[in-house]
Tab-separated table of C-alpha atoms in Angstrom:
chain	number	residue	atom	x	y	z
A	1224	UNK	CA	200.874	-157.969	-75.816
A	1225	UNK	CA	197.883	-157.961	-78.183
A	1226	UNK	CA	195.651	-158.738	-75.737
A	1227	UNK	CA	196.811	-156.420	-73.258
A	1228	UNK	CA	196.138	-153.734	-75.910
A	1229	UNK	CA	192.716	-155.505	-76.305
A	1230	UNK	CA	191.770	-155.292	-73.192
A	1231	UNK	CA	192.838	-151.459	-72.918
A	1232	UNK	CA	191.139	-150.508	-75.762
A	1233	UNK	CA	187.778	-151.959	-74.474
A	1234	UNK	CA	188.076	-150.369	-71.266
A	1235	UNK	CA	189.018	-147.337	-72.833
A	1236	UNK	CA	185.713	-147.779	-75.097
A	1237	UNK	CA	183.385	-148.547	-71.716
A	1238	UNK	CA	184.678	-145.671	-70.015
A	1239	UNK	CA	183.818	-143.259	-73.206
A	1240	UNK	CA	180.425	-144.800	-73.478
A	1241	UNK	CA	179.425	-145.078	-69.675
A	1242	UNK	CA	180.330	-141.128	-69.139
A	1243	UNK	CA	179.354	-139.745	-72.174
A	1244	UNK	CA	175.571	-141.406	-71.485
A	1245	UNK	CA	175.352	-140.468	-67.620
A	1246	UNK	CA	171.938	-140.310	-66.412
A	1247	UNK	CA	171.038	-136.839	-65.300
A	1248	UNK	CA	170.780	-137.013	-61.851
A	1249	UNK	CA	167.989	-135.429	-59.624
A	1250	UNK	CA	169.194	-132.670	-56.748
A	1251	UNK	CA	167.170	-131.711	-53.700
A	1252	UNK	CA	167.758	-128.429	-52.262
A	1253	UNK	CA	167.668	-127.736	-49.457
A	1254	UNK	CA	168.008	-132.230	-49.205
A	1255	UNK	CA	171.154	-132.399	-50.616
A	1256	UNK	CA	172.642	-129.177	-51.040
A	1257	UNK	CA	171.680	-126.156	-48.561
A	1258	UNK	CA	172.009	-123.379	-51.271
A	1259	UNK	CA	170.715	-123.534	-54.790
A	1260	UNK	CA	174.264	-121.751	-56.283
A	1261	UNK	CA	176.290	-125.127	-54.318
A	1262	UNK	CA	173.416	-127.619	-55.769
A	1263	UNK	CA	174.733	-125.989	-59.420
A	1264	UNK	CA	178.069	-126.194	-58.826
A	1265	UNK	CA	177.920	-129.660	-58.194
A	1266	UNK	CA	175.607	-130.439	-61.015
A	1267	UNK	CA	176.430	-132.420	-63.992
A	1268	UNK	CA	175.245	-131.113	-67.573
A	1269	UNK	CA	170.998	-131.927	-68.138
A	1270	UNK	CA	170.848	-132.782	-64.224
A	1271	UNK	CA	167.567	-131.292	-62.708
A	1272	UNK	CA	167.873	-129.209	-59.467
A	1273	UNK	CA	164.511	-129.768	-57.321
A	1274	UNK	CA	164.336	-126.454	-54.825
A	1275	UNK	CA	161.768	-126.854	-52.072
A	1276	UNK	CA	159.924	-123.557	-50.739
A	1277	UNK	CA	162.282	-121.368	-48.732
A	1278	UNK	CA	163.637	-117.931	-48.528
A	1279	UNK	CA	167.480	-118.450	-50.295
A	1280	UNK	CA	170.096	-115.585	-50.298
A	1281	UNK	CA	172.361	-115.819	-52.470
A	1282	UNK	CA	173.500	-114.871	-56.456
A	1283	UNK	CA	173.394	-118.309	-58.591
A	1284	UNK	CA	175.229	-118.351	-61.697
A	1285	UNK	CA	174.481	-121.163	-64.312
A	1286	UNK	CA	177.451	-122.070	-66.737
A	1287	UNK	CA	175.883	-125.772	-67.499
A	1288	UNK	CA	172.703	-127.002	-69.500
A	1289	UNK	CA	170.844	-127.880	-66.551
A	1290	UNK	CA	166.937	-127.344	-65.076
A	1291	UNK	CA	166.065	-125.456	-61.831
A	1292	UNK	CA	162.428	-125.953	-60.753
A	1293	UNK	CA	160.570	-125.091	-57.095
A	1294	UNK	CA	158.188	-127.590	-55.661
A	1295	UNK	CA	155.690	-125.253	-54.755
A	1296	UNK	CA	155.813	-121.736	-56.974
A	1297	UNK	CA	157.227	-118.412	-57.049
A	1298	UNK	CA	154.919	-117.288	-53.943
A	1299	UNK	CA	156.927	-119.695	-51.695
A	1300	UNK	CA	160.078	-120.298	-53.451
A	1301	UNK	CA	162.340	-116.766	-53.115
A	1302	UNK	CA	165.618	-115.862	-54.187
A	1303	UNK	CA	166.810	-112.777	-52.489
A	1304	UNK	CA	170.517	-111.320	-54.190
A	1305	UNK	CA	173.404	-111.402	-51.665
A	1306	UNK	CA	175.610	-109.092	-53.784
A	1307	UNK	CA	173.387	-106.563	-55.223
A	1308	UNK	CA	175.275	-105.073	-58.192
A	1309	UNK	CA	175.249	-108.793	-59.675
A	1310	UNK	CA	172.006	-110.296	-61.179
A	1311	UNK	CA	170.204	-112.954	-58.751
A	1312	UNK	CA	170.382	-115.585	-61.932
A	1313	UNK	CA	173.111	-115.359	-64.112
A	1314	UNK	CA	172.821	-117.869	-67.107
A	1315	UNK	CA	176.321	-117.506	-69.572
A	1316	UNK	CA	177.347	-118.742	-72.221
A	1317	UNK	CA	175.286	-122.135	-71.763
A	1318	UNK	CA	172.386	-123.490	-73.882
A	1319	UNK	CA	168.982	-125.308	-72.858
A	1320	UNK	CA	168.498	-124.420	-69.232
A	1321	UNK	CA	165.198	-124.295	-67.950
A	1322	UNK	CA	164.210	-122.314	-64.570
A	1323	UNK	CA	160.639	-122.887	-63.441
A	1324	UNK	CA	158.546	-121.378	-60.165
A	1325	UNK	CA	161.133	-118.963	-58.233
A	1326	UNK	CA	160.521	-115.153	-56.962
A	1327	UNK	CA	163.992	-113.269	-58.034
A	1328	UNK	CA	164.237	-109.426	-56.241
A	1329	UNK	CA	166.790	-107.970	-54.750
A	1330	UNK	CA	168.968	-107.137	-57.537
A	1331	UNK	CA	170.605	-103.479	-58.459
A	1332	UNK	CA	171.507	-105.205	-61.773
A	1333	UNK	CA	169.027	-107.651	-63.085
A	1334	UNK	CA	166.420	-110.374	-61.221
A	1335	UNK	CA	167.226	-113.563	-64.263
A	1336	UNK	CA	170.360	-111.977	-66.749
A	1337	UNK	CA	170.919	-114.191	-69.980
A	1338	UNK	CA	173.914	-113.447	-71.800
A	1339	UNK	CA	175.117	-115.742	-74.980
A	1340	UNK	CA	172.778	-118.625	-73.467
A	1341	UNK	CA	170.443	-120.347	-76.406
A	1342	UNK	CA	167.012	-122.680	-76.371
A	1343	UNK	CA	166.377	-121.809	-72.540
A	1344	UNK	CA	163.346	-121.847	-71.057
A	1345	UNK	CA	161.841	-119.291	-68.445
A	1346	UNK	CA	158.563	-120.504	-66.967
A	1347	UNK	CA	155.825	-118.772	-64.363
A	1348	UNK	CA	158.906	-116.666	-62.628
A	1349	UNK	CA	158.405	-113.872	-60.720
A	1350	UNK	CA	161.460	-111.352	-60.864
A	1351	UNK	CA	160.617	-108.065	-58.822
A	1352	UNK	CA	162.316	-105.009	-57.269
A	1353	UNK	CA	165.518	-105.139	-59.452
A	1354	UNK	CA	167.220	-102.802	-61.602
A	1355	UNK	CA	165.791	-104.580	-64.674
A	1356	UNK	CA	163.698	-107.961	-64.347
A	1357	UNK	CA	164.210	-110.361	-67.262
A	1358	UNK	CA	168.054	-109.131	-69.287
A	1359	UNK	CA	168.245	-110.914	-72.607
A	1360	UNK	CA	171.782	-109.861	-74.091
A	1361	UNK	CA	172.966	-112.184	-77.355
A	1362	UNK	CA	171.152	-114.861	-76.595
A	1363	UNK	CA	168.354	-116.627	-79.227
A	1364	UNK	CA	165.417	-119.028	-79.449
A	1365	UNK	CA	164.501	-118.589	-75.598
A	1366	UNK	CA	161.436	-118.805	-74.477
A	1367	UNK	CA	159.461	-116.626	-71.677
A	1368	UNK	CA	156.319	-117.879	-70.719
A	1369	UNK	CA	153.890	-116.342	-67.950
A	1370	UNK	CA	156.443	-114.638	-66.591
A	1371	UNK	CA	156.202	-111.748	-64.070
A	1372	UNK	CA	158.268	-108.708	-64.124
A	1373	UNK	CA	157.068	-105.904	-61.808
A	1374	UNK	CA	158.101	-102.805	-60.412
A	1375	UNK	CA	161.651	-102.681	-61.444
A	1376	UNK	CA	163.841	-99.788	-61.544
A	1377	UNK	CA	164.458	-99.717	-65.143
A	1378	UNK	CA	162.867	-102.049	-67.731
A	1379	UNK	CA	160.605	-105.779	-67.107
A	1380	UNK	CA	162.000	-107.633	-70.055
A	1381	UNK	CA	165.026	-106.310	-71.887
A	1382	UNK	CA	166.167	-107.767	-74.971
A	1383	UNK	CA	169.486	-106.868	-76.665
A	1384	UNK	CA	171.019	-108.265	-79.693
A	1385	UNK	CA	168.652	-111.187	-79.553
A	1386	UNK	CA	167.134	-113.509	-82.354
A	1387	UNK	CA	163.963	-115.222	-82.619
A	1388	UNK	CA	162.958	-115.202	-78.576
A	1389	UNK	CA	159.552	-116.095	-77.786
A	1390	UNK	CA	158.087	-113.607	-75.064
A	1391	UNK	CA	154.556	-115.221	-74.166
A	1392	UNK	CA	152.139	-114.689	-71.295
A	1393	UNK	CA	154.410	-112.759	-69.610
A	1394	UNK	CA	153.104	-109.768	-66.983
A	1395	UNK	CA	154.885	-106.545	-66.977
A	1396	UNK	CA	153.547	-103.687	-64.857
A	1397	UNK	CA	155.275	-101.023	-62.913
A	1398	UNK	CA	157.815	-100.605	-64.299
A	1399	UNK	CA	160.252	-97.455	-64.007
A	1400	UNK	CA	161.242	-96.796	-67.200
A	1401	UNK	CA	159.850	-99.664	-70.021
A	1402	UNK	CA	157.759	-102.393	-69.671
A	1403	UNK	CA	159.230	-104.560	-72.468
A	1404	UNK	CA	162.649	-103.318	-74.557
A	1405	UNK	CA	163.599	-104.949	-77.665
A	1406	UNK	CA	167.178	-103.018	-78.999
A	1407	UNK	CA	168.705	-104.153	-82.072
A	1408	UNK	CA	166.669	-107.123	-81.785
A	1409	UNK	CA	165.002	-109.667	-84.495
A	1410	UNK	CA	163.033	-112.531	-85.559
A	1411	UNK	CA	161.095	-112.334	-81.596
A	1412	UNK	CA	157.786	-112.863	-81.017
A	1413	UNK	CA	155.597	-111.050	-78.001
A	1414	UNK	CA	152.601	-112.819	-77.809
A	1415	UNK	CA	149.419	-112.245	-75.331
A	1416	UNK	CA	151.636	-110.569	-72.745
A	1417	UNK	CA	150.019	-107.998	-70.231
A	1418	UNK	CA	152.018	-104.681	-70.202
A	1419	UNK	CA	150.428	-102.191	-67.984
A	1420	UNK	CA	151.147	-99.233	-65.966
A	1421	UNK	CA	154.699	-98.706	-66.932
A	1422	UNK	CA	156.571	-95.001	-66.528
A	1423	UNK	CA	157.190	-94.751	-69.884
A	1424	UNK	CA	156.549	-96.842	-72.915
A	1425	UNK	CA	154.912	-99.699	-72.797
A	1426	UNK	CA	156.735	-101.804	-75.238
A	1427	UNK	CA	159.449	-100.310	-77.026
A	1428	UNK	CA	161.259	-101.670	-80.543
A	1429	UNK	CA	164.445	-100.057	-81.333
A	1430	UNK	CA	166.562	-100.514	-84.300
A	1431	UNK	CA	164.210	-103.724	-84.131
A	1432	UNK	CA	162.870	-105.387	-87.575
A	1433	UNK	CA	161.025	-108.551	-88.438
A	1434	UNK	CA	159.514	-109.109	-84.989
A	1435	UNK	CA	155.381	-110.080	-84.364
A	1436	UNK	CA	153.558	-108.574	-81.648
A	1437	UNK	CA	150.130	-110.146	-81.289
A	1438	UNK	CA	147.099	-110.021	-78.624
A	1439	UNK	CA	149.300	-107.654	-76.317
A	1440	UNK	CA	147.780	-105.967	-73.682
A	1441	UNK	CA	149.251	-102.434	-73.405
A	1442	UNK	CA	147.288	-99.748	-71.127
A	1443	UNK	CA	147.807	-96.882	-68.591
A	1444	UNK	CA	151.484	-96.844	-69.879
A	1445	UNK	CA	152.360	-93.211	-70.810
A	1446	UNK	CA	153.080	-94.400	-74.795
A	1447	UNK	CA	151.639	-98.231	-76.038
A	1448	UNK	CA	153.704	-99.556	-78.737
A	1449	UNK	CA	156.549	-97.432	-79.817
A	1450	UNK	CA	158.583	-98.636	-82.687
A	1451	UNK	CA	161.729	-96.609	-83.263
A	1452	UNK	CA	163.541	-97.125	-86.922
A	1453	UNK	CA	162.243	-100.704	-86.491
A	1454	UNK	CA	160.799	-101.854	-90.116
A	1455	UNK	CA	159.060	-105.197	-91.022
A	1456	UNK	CA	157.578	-106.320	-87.917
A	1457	UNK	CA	153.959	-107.542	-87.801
A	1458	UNK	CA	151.304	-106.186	-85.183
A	1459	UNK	CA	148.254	-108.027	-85.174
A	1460	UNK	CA	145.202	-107.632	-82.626
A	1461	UNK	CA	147.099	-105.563	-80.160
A	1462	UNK	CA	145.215	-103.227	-77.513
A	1463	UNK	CA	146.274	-100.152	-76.078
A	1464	UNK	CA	144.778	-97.521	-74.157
A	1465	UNK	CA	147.408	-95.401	-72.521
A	1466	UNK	CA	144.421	-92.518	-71.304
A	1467	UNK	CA	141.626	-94.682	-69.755
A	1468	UNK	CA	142.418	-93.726	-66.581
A	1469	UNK	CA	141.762	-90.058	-67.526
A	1470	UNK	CA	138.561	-90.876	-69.642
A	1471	UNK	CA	136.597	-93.014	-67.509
A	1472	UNK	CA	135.869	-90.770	-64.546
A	1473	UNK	CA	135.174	-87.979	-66.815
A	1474	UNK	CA	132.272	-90.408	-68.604
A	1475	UNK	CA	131.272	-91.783	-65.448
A	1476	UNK	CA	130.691	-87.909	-64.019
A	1477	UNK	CA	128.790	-87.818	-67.313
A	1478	UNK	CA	126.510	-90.395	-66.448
A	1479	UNK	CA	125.426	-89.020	-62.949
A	1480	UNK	CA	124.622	-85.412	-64.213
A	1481	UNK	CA	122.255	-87.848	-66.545
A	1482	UNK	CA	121.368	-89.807	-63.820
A	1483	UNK	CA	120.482	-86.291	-61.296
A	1484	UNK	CA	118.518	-85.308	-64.245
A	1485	UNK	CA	116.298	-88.606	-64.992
A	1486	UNK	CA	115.947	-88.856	-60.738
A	1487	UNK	CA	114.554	-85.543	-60.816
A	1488	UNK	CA	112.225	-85.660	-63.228
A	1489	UNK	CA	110.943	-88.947	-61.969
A	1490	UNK	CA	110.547	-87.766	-58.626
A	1491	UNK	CA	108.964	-84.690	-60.059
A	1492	UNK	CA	106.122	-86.584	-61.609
A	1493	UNK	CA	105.653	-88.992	-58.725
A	1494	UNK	CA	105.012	-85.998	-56.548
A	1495	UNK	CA	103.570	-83.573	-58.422
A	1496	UNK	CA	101.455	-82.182	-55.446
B	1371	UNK	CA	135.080	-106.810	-68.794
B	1372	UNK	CA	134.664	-105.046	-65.582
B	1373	UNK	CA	135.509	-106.583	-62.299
B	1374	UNK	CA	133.182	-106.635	-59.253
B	1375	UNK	CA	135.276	-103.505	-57.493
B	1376	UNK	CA	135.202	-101.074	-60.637
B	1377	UNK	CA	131.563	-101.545	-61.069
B	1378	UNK	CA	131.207	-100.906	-57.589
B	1379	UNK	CA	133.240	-98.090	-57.877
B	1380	UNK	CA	132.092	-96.629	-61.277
B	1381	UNK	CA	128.679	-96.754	-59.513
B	1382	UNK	CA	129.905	-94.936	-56.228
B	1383	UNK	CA	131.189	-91.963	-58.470
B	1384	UNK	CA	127.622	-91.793	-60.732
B	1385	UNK	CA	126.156	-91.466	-57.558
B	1386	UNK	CA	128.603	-89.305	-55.453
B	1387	UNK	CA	128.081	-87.032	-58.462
B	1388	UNK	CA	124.527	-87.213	-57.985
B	1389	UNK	CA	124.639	-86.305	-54.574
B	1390	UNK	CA	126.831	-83.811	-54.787
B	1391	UNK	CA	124.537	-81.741	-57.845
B	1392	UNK	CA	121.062	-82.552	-55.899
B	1393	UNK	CA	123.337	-81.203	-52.710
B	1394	UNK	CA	124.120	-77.495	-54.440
B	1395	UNK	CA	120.844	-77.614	-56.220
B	1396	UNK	CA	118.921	-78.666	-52.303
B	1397	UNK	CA	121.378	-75.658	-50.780
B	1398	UNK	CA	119.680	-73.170	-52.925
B	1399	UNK	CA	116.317	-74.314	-52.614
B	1400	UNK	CA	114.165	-74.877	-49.263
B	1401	UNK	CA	114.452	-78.340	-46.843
B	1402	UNK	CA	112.455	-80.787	-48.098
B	1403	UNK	CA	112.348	-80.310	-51.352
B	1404	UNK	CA	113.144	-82.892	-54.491
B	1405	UNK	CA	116.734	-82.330	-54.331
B	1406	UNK	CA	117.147	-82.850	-50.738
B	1407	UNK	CA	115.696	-86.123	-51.233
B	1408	UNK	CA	117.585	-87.070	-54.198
B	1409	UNK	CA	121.029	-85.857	-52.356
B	1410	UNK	CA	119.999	-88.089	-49.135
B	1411	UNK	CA	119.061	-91.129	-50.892
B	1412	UNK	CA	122.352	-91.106	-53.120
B	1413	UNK	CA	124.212	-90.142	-50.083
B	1414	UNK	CA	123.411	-93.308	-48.414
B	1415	UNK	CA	123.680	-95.305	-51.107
B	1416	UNK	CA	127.281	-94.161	-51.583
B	1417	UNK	CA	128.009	-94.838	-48.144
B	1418	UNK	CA	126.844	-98.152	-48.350
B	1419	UNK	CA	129.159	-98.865	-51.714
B	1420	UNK	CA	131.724	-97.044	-50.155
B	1421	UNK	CA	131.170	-99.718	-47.350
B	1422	UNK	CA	131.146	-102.351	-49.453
B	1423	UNK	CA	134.234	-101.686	-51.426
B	1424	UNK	CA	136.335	-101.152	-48.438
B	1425	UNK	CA	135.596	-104.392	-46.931
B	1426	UNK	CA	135.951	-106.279	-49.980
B	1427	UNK	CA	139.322	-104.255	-50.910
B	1428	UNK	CA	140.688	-105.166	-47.614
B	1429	UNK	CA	140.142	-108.570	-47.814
B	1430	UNK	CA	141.205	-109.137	-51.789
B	1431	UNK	CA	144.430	-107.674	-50.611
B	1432	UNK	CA	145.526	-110.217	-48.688
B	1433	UNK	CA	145.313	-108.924	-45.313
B	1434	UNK	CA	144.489	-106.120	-43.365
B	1435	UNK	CA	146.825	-103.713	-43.668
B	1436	UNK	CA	147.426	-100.428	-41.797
B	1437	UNK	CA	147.803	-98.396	-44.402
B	1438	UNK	CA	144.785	-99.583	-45.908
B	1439	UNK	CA	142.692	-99.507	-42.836
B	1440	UNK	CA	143.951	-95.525	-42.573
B	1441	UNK	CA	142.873	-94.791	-46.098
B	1442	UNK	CA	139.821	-96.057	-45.888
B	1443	UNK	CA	139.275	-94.758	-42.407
B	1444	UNK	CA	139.641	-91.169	-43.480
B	1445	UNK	CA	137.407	-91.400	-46.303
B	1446	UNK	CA	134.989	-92.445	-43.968
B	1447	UNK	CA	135.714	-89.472	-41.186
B	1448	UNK	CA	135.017	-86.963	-44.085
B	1449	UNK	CA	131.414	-88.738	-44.975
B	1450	UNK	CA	130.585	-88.408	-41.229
B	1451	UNK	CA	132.268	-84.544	-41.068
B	1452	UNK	CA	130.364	-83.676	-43.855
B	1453	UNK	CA	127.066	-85.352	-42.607
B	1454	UNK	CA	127.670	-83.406	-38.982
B	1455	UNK	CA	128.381	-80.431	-40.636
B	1456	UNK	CA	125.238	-80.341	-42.729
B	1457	UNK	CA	123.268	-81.734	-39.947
B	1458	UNK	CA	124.355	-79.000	-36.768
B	1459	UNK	CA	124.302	-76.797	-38.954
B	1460	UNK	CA	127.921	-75.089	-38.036
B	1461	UNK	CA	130.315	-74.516	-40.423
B	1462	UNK	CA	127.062	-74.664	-43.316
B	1463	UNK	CA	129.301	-73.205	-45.949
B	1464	UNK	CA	132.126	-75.169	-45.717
B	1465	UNK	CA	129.591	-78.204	-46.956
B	1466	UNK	CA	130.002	-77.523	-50.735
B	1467	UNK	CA	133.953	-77.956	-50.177
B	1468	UNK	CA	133.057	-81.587	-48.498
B	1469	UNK	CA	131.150	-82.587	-50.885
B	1470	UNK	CA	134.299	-81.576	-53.188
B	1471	UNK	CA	136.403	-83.325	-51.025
B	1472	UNK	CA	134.312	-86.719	-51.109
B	1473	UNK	CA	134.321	-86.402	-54.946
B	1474	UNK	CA	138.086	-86.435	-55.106
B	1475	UNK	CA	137.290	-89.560	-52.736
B	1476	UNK	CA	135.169	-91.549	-55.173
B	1477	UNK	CA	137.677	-90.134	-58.227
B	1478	UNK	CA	140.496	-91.729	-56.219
B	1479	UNK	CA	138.919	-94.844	-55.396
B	1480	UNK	CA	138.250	-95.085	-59.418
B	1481	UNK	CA	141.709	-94.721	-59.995
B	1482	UNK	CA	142.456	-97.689	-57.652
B	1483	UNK	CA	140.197	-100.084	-58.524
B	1484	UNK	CA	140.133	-99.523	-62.529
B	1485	UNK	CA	140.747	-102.746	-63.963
B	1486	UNK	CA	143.904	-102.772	-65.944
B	1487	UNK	CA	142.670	-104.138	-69.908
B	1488	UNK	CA	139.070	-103.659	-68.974
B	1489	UNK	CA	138.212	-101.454	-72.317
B	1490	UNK	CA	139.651	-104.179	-74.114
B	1491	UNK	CA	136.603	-105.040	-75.946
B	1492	UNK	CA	136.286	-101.417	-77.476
B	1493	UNK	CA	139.658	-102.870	-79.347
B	1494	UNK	CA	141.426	-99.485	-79.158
């Protein structure tokens, strides 16, 4: 009897230890799985999901810790939204996933949509031609690096009760309405992105303290930087021009009245006769 | 700084601009004079950059697009109106309102081509 309970015990003990230490496990797609959102379904927690180039349509939701890359970049590697009111990513309630290399468009709602989801990371994605292009809602210590979000409806990069996200590299032009939103947001940092040519403000802080912007890009948007009742956050080395596109013509037309000027005089003393 | 396409352009509208004051100022004075010269030389000169920019716009894009190929197609139809016109001599006074219409052109092609954080070294 003893041994019986022995022996149950250490099986019970192997069994704890061999599946709480499973090695993630690699996934091809389209190898293994034909869609990414079946590849994630049957994922195990940390497991990395390897998507080769390809045109996928579909909506992929991510409720595990897991890592999505694409072999071969955003160009090539496209996720089109096959129900447009949801977001083409949806990451809830889930810490540390990673998504690497895809084109997200398509979307009425959102291209990548994080909600409650910590320590992710968001690398060299391109999410285009959604309502919104990167949605940050509750969710902290993310970060976005060399992103692209262009030419969304509404905003590139919207943050919402989020703490101490790091926005880095990231391009945002075209936008509709703002480039990048922080709201009732704190403890971020924006750092080196390129935020150009959006409708209306460039990059927006509202109800927003204790965040640093540094080495930003901000031009041709119709305001830069707008902080709205947003105290304590640091801007350092930031550049904005939101009127260049008016002023340089006019200096350029400057510069050939000059030039008519200096051409005619020249000519005039060359031939005097 | 500056890429290759904005100084192209930014040098296309300093000259346009040239062209178009030497072409008043030649209008009111006789043929052959400084100004016609002046307006000639820049005239050609634009053309060339004008040239230049289209080919090397439609091949950073990508592609040769339609669109593109239109756009840049009717710029150049207005150049050669405006050349015939001045040249037959029909239509004489509708020349000042070409010249116009290739400014808007070259102000256009500025607005295009402007690179986005260019002026970033002014630190404004």
């Amino acid at each position: 009897m003893m041994l019986e309970k022995y022996f149950c015990m250490l099986f019970f003990g192997l069994f704890f230890l061999t599946t709480s230490n499973l090695p993630a496990a690699t996934i091809y797609v389209p190898d293994n799985y034909k869609t990414i959102e079946e590849a994630v379904k049957n994922a195990s927690s940390n497991d990395t999901i390897i998507v080769h180039e390809g045109h996928y349509t579909e909506n992929v939701v991510i409720t595990k810790s897991i890592t999505i890359e694409s072999t071969k970049g955003p160009e090539v590697s496209i996720i089109h939204a096959s129900v447009q009111d949801e977001p083409v990513i949806k990451i809830s309630n889930v810490n540390e996933v990673a998504i690497t290399g895809f084109t997200v468009t398509g979307s009425l709602f959102a291209g990548i949509y994080i909600h409650n989801s910590n320590n992710g990371q968001f690398y060299n994605n391109k999410s285009e031609n959604n309502g919104s292009g990167i949605v940050l809602i509750s969710s902290n210590n993310n970060r976005l690096v060399n992103n692209t979000a262009n030419s969304n409806e509404q905003y590139g990069i919207y943050l919402a009760l989020s703490i101490g996200n790091t926005l880095e590299e990231n391009t945002v032009s075209s936008n509709k309405d703002k480039g990048i939103f922080l709201s009732s947001s704190s403890h971020n940092n924006l750092i080196n992105n390129k935020v150009n040519l959006n409708a209306w403000d460039g990059i927006l802080l509202w109800s927003s303290p204790n965040n640093i912007l540094k080495g930003n890009n901000v031009f041709r948007n119709r305001y830069g930087i707008v902080l709205s009742d947003s105290d304590s956050n640091t801007l350092t080395n930031n550049s904005t021009w939101s009127n260049i596109y008016i002023i340089l013509p006019i200096v350029l037309i400057y510069i050939g009245i000059i030039v008519y000027l200096i051409q005619k005089n020249l000519l005039l003393l060359l031939f005097k006769d | 700084m500056f890429g290759l396409t904005t100084l192209l352009a930014s040098l296309g509208l300093i000259l346009a601009t040239v062209s178009f004051i030497s072409g008043l100022q030649a209008v009111k004075n006789q043929a052959g004079s400084i100004d016609a010269r002046i307006h000639k030389l820049n005239g050609y000169l634009t053309i060339l950059i004008y040239l230049l920019l289209a080919v090397l716009s439609l091949a950073e894009k990508g592609g040769v697009k339609l669109w593109s190929i239109a756009a840049w197609g009717s710029g150049l139809a207005i150049i050669f109106t405006k050349i015939w016109i001045v040249r037959s001599g029909k239509a004489y006074k509708y020349a000042s309102w070409f010249g116009i219409m290739l400014i808007i052109i070259w102000l256009i092609i500025i607005y295009t081509h402007i690179q986005l954080g260019s002026m970033s070294f002014l630190n404004l």
